[in-house]
Short mmCIF file of C-alpha atoms and ligand atoms in Angstrom, two decimals:
data_model
loop_
_atom_site.label_atom_id
_atom_site.label_comp_id
_atom_site.label_asym_id
_atom_site.label_seq_id
_atom_site.Cartn_x
_atom_site.Cartn_y
_atom_site.Cartn_z
CA MET A 370 -45.88 -52.39 -55.32
CA ASN A 371 -47.54 -50.53 -58.21
CA ILE A 372 -48.99 -53.19 -60.54
CA ILE A 373 -51.31 -52.03 -63.73
CA PHE A 374 -53.68 -54.29 -64.99
CA LEU A 375 -54.29 -53.96 -69.62
CA GLY A 376 -56.43 -55.83 -71.46
CA ALA A 377 -59.16 -55.49 -73.83
CA PRO A 378 -63.00 -54.07 -72.20
CA GLY A 379 -64.13 -57.21 -70.68
CA ALA A 380 -61.48 -59.09 -70.32
CA GLY A 381 -61.36 -59.23 -66.60
CA LYS A 382 -59.01 -56.22 -65.24
CA GLY A 383 -61.20 -54.93 -62.92
CA THR A 384 -62.73 -57.91 -61.32
CA GLN A 385 -59.14 -59.23 -60.88
CA ALA A 386 -57.74 -55.96 -59.51
CA GLU A 387 -59.93 -56.52 -57.58
CA ASN A 388 -58.61 -59.40 -55.95
CA ALA A 389 -55.23 -58.48 -56.46
CA GLY A 390 -55.82 -55.47 -54.08
CA GLU A 391 -57.55 -57.23 -51.44
CA LYS A 392 -54.71 -59.60 -51.62
CA LEU A 393 -52.22 -57.09 -51.01
CA ASN A 394 -54.50 -54.16 -49.38
CA ILE A 395 -53.72 -52.02 -51.70
CA PRO A 396 -56.48 -49.72 -53.70
CA GLN A 397 -57.19 -50.50 -57.01
CA ILE A 398 -57.87 -47.80 -58.30
CA SER A 399 -60.05 -48.11 -61.69
CA THR A 400 -59.95 -44.15 -63.94
CA GLY A 401 -63.44 -46.35 -65.20
CA ALA A 402 -65.06 -46.61 -61.94
CA ILE A 403 -63.86 -42.42 -61.02
CA LEU A 404 -65.16 -41.42 -64.69
CA ARG A 405 -68.87 -42.96 -63.94
CA GLU A 406 -68.84 -41.53 -60.35
CA ALA A 407 -68.62 -38.16 -61.29
CA ILE A 408 -70.97 -38.86 -64.37
CA SER A 409 -73.94 -40.03 -62.11
CA LYS A 410 -72.92 -36.91 -60.00
CA LYS A 411 -72.91 -34.71 -62.57
CA THR A 412 -69.07 -32.84 -61.74
CA ALA A 413 -67.96 -30.94 -63.92
CA ALA A 414 -64.52 -33.66 -65.06
CA GLY A 415 -68.41 -35.84 -65.35
CA GLN A 416 -70.64 -34.08 -67.79
CA LYS A 417 -67.25 -33.24 -70.41
CA ALA A 418 -66.68 -36.89 -69.98
CA LYS A 419 -70.10 -38.30 -70.51
CA LYS A 420 -70.38 -38.26 -73.94
CA TYR A 421 -67.61 -40.22 -74.81
CA VAL A 422 -67.88 -43.06 -71.63
CA ASP A 423 -71.16 -43.34 -73.33
CA ASN A 424 -70.23 -43.94 -77.05
CA GLY A 425 -67.33 -45.79 -76.10
CA GLU A 426 -64.63 -43.10 -77.21
CA LEU A 427 -61.33 -42.73 -74.99
CA VAL A 428 -62.11 -39.41 -72.66
CA PRO A 429 -59.00 -36.71 -73.60
CA ASP A 430 -55.43 -37.77 -72.03
CA ASP A 431 -56.02 -34.42 -70.28
CA GLU A 432 -58.82 -35.14 -67.99
CA VAL A 433 -58.01 -38.45 -67.09
CA ILE A 434 -54.16 -37.82 -66.37
CA CYS A 435 -55.87 -34.74 -63.89
CA ILE A 436 -58.13 -37.48 -62.62
CA LEU A 437 -55.41 -39.71 -61.86
CA LYS A 438 -52.91 -37.46 -60.41
CA ASP A 439 -55.85 -36.67 -57.92
CA ARG A 440 -56.75 -39.98 -56.99
CA LEU A 441 -52.55 -41.05 -56.46
CA SER A 442 -51.93 -38.11 -54.31
CA ALA A 443 -54.56 -40.00 -51.13
CA PRO A 444 -52.79 -40.54 -48.79
CA ASP A 445 -53.98 -44.70 -48.85
CA CYS A 446 -51.51 -44.43 -52.60
CA THR A 447 -48.79 -44.88 -50.02
CA ARG A 448 -47.82 -48.47 -49.74
CA GLY A 449 -48.73 -48.73 -53.36
CA PHE A 450 -51.63 -49.07 -55.95
CA ILE A 451 -53.00 -50.87 -58.23
CA LEU A 452 -54.29 -49.32 -61.99
CA ASP A 453 -57.12 -50.66 -63.93
CA GLY A 454 -57.69 -49.31 -66.84
CA PHE A 455 -54.85 -46.63 -67.44
CA PRO A 456 -52.90 -45.71 -69.17
CA ARG A 457 -54.55 -46.77 -71.60
CA THR A 458 -52.74 -44.50 -74.29
CA SER A 459 -48.73 -44.08 -75.49
CA LYS A 460 -49.29 -40.21 -73.69
CA GLN A 461 -50.77 -41.65 -70.30
CA ALA A 462 -48.51 -44.16 -70.15
CA LYS A 463 -45.66 -41.16 -71.02
CA TYR A 464 -46.90 -39.28 -68.16
CA LEU A 465 -46.21 -42.40 -65.89
CA GLU A 466 -43.13 -42.33 -66.58
CA ASN A 467 -42.54 -38.84 -67.28
CA SER A 468 -43.97 -37.79 -63.17
CA GLY A 469 -41.96 -40.55 -61.67
CA ILE A 470 -44.47 -43.43 -60.51
CA ALA A 471 -43.06 -46.45 -60.31
CA VAL A 472 -44.58 -49.23 -62.05
CA ASP A 473 -43.22 -52.55 -60.61
CA LEU A 474 -45.28 -54.61 -63.09
CA VAL A 475 -47.81 -55.09 -66.24
CA ILE A 476 -50.36 -57.99 -66.18
CA ASP A 477 -52.22 -58.12 -69.29
CA ILE A 478 -55.03 -60.60 -69.28
CA GLU A 479 -55.61 -61.75 -72.98
CA VAL A 480 -58.75 -63.02 -74.09
CA PRO A 481 -60.38 -63.64 -77.44
CA ASP A 482 -62.61 -60.50 -78.73
CA GLU A 483 -65.57 -63.00 -79.34
CA LYS A 484 -65.47 -64.30 -75.60
CA ILE A 485 -65.40 -60.42 -74.49
CA ILE A 486 -68.42 -59.74 -76.46
CA GLU A 487 -70.11 -62.93 -74.49
CA ARG A 488 -68.45 -61.69 -70.78
CA LEU A 489 -69.96 -58.02 -71.58
CA SER A 490 -73.72 -58.89 -72.89
CA GLY A 491 -73.89 -61.27 -69.20
CA ARG A 492 -72.11 -58.82 -67.46
CA ARG A 493 -74.33 -56.62 -64.51
CA VAL A 494 -73.34 -54.51 -62.19
CA CYS A 495 -74.62 -53.23 -59.27
CA PRO A 496 -74.69 -48.40 -59.31
CA ALA A 497 -74.66 -48.15 -55.74
CA CYS A 498 -71.27 -50.28 -54.52
CA GLY A 499 -69.78 -50.48 -58.32
CA ALA A 500 -69.73 -54.86 -57.81
CA SER A 501 -69.75 -56.44 -61.00
CA TYR A 502 -71.50 -59.84 -62.13
CA HIS A 503 -71.92 -61.94 -64.35
CA THR A 504 -74.99 -64.02 -65.33
CA ILE A 505 -73.80 -67.30 -65.75
CA TYR A 506 -69.51 -66.60 -64.92
CA ASN A 507 -70.01 -64.45 -62.12
CA PRO A 508 -73.68 -64.93 -60.81
CA SER A 509 -74.67 -62.43 -57.60
CA HIS A 510 -76.26 -65.12 -54.83
CA ARG A 511 -78.79 -62.93 -54.84
CA GLY A 512 -80.11 -63.31 -58.43
CA MET A 513 -80.19 -59.47 -59.48
CA ILE A 514 -79.68 -57.85 -56.26
CA CYS A 515 -75.94 -57.43 -55.16
CA GLY A 516 -75.21 -59.50 -52.69
CA ARG A 517 -72.84 -56.88 -51.33
CA CYS A 518 -74.99 -53.67 -50.73
CA GLU A 519 -78.74 -54.87 -51.78
CA ALA A 520 -79.60 -52.29 -54.90
CA MET A 521 -80.78 -53.69 -58.10
CA LEU A 522 -78.66 -54.25 -60.78
CA ILE A 523 -78.11 -52.95 -63.98
CA THR A 524 -76.58 -53.46 -67.42
CA ARG A 525 -74.07 -50.74 -68.34
CA GLU A 526 -74.42 -48.33 -71.01
CA ASP A 527 -71.03 -49.02 -72.55
CA ASP A 528 -71.96 -52.73 -73.02
CA LYS A 529 -74.56 -52.57 -75.83
CA PRO A 530 -73.11 -54.69 -78.48
CA GLU A 531 -72.33 -51.62 -80.48
CA VAL A 532 -71.01 -50.17 -77.78
CA VAL A 533 -68.48 -52.85 -77.13
CA LEU A 534 -67.39 -53.18 -81.14
CA HIS A 535 -66.20 -49.19 -80.78
CA ARG A 536 -64.13 -50.18 -77.59
CA LEU A 537 -62.83 -53.33 -78.69
CA GLU A 538 -62.08 -51.56 -82.30
CA THR A 539 -60.46 -48.19 -79.51
CA TYR A 540 -58.50 -50.49 -77.67
CA HIS A 541 -57.08 -52.85 -80.48
CA ARG A 542 -55.94 -49.38 -81.98
CA ARG A 543 -54.67 -47.55 -79.09
CA THR A 544 -54.27 -49.77 -76.26
CA GLU A 545 -52.97 -52.65 -76.83
CA PRO A 546 -49.01 -51.15 -78.40
CA LEU A 547 -48.55 -50.61 -74.84
CA LYS A 548 -48.08 -53.98 -74.27
CA GLU A 549 -45.07 -53.49 -76.70
CA TYR A 550 -44.09 -50.34 -74.14
CA TYR A 551 -43.68 -52.32 -71.81
CA GLY A 552 -42.21 -55.51 -72.97
CA LYS A 553 -39.55 -53.06 -73.79
CA ARG A 554 -39.11 -52.46 -70.34
CA GLY A 555 -38.85 -56.45 -69.15
CA ILE A 556 -41.74 -55.67 -66.76
CA LEU A 557 -44.59 -57.11 -68.77
CA GLU A 558 -46.74 -60.69 -67.83
CA THR A 559 -49.69 -62.00 -69.65
CA VAL A 560 -52.18 -64.14 -68.24
CA ILE A 561 -54.51 -66.26 -70.62
CA GLY A 562 -57.92 -65.24 -69.32
CA GLN A 563 -59.75 -68.54 -68.25
CA ASP A 564 -63.18 -69.02 -68.37
CA ASP A 565 -63.63 -69.35 -64.63
CA VAL A 566 -62.82 -66.26 -62.29
CA ALA A 567 -61.27 -68.02 -59.52
CA GLU A 568 -58.59 -69.86 -62.60
CA THR A 569 -57.92 -66.37 -63.63
CA THR A 570 -57.01 -64.84 -60.29
CA GLY A 571 -54.67 -68.20 -59.15
CA LEU A 572 -52.67 -67.36 -63.10
CA VAL A 573 -52.80 -63.48 -61.93
CA PHE A 574 -51.60 -64.23 -58.09
CA SER A 575 -49.23 -66.54 -58.81
CA ILE A 576 -47.43 -63.98 -60.96
CA ILE A 577 -47.57 -61.57 -57.90
CA ASP A 578 -46.18 -64.45 -55.64
CA ASN A 579 -42.96 -65.45 -58.35
CA PHE A 580 -42.41 -61.19 -58.32
CA GLY A 581 -42.29 -61.05 -54.76
CA ALA A 582 -40.47 -63.57 -53.98
CA ARG A 583 -37.53 -62.56 -56.90
CA SER A 584 -38.09 -58.91 -54.99
CA GLU A 585 -36.97 -60.20 -51.70
CA CYS A 586 -33.97 -62.51 -53.23
CA GLU A 587 -32.42 -59.25 -54.98
CA GLN A 588 -33.09 -57.69 -51.74
CA SER A 589 -31.71 -60.15 -49.65
CA PRO A 590 -27.92 -59.85 -48.00
CA HIS A 591 -27.59 -63.57 -48.81
CA THR A 592 -28.02 -62.90 -52.40
CA ALA A 593 -25.82 -59.98 -52.47
CA ARG A 594 -23.06 -61.63 -50.79
CA ALA A 595 -23.33 -64.71 -53.01
CA ASN A 596 -23.33 -62.30 -55.96
CA GLN A 597 -19.97 -60.50 -54.68
P1 LIG B 698 -63.80 -48.85 -67.75
O1 LIG B 698 -64.69 -49.22 -66.77
O2 LIG B 698 -62.44 -48.99 -67.96
O3 LIG B 698 -63.71 -50.24 -69.15
P2 LIG B 698 -63.43 -51.34 -69.94
O4 LIG B 698 -61.88 -51.27 -69.85
O5 LIG B 698 -63.58 -51.20 -70.91
O6 LIG B 698 -63.10 -52.30 -69.00
P3 LIG B 698 -64.26 -53.18 -68.21
O7 LIG B 698 -64.47 -52.42 -67.42
O8 LIG B 698 -65.68 -53.19 -69.04
O9 LIG B 698 -63.60 -54.78 -68.04
P4 LIG B 698 -62.45 -55.00 -67.11
O10 LIG B 698 -62.17 -55.90 -68.07
O11 LIG B 698 -62.55 -54.25 -65.97
O12 LIG B 698 -63.40 -56.63 -67.22
P5 LIG B 698 -64.78 -57.22 -65.64
O13 LIG B 698 -63.57 -57.44 -64.63
O14 LIG B 698 -65.48 -55.97 -65.34
O15 LIG B 698 -63.84 -47.82 -68.99
C1 LIG B 698 -65.12 -47.28 -69.50
C2 LIG B 698 -64.38 -46.05 -70.03
O16 LIG B 698 -64.46 -45.14 -69.27
C3 LIG B 698 -63.75 -46.32 -71.07
O17 LIG B 698 -64.68 -47.12 -72.58
C4 LIG B 698 -63.07 -44.64 -71.70
O18 LIG B 698 -64.58 -43.59 -72.60
C5 LIG B 698 -63.42 -44.03 -69.87
N1 LIG B 698 -62.13 -44.45 -69.95
C6 LIG B 698 -61.75 -45.01 -68.40
N2 LIG B 698 -60.67 -44.70 -68.04
C7 LIG B 698 -59.83 -44.19 -69.20
C8 LIG B 698 -58.75 -43.43 -69.69
N3 LIG B 698 -57.86 -44.46 -68.90
N4 LIG B 698 -57.95 -42.80 -70.57
C9 LIG B 698 -59.22 -42.12 -71.32
N5 LIG B 698 -60.54 -42.67 -71.41
C10 LIG B 698 -60.86 -43.23 -70.52
O19 LIG B 698 -64.97 -58.28 -66.40
C11 LIG B 698 -65.87 -58.10 -67.24
C12 LIG B 698 -67.56 -58.66 -67.36
O20 LIG B 698 -66.81 -60.56 -66.99
C13 LIG B 698 -67.90 -59.31 -65.49
O21 LIG B 698 -69.70 -59.33 -65.80
C14 LIG B 698 -67.27 -60.60 -64.69
O22 LIG B 698 -67.64 -60.79 -63.89
C15 LIG B 698 -66.74 -61.02 -66.39
N6 LIG B 698 -65.54 -61.97 -65.75
C16 LIG B 698 -64.73 -61.57 -65.27
N7 LIG B 698 -63.63 -62.50 -65.41
C17 LIG B 698 -63.69 -63.82 -65.66
C18 LIG B 698 -63.26 -65.14 -66.43
N8 LIG B 698 -62.13 -65.34 -65.94
N9 LIG B 698 -64.20 -66.17 -66.30
C19 LIG B 698 -65.82 -65.36 -67.35
N10 LIG B 698 -66.03 -64.60 -67.20
C20 LIG B 698 -65.57 -63.24 -66.50
#
């Protein structure tokens, strides 16, 4: 099963993509996380991407497509994958379609801009393992220490208020039109992001379960016979 999570920066794509990846036992692929790792390792791709990420701009399509292509060729993607933060432009969406990379389900998480600003101002991330927390909604049980790997939590550079506003503007202009793109293909499902992470996860899981039940039903020999 191949799933895309769409949504504004801070809507909860990463949080829900991780939960869904664990449920389905398939990898969660965050292009943002891959770019941040490349930046921290100062690779050639990271050095090119840094100024875009720090300023809340999208990294040029060709760079991100190249990174994604490489990641999708890894053996752990053969059973399916979850894309978190890709595609973000129509060129990226067309790349998937033209390469024959099937997309089964697109889950759009809707959260109003005012709430996004509140969420991103409280986000703390682990620079070592990438875990993401929120000071109020999803705190680490160890305060400012990562509950998973014990590193000190930090605030992401691009979570500064002025950069968040720019990321939101970029999202509305360049990524939001993808809702219509996938809506027309009949694979878009929308979740209203709740203030409670577990509640949102419940909504996301029920979409995934319904999709699984529908697919099984379509493949069942009984259904095939009944439809004859
Ligand atoms: P990326 O890392 O993908 O950032 P983003 O899309 O801006 O998304 P975020 O990681 O900020 O938020 P999220 O929706 O994953 O929310 P999260 O679950 O963390 O990309 C960073 C940059 O890389 C981009 O700006 C761009 O420069 C570049 N880039 C990446 N992909 C690219 C591409 N395809 N093309 C070009 N450039 C690309 O949650 C946010 C916070 O809220 C957390 O603190 C969390 O604990 C909390 N929270 C989550 N859910 C809830 C809830 N239901 N209730 C309350 N709090 C919640």
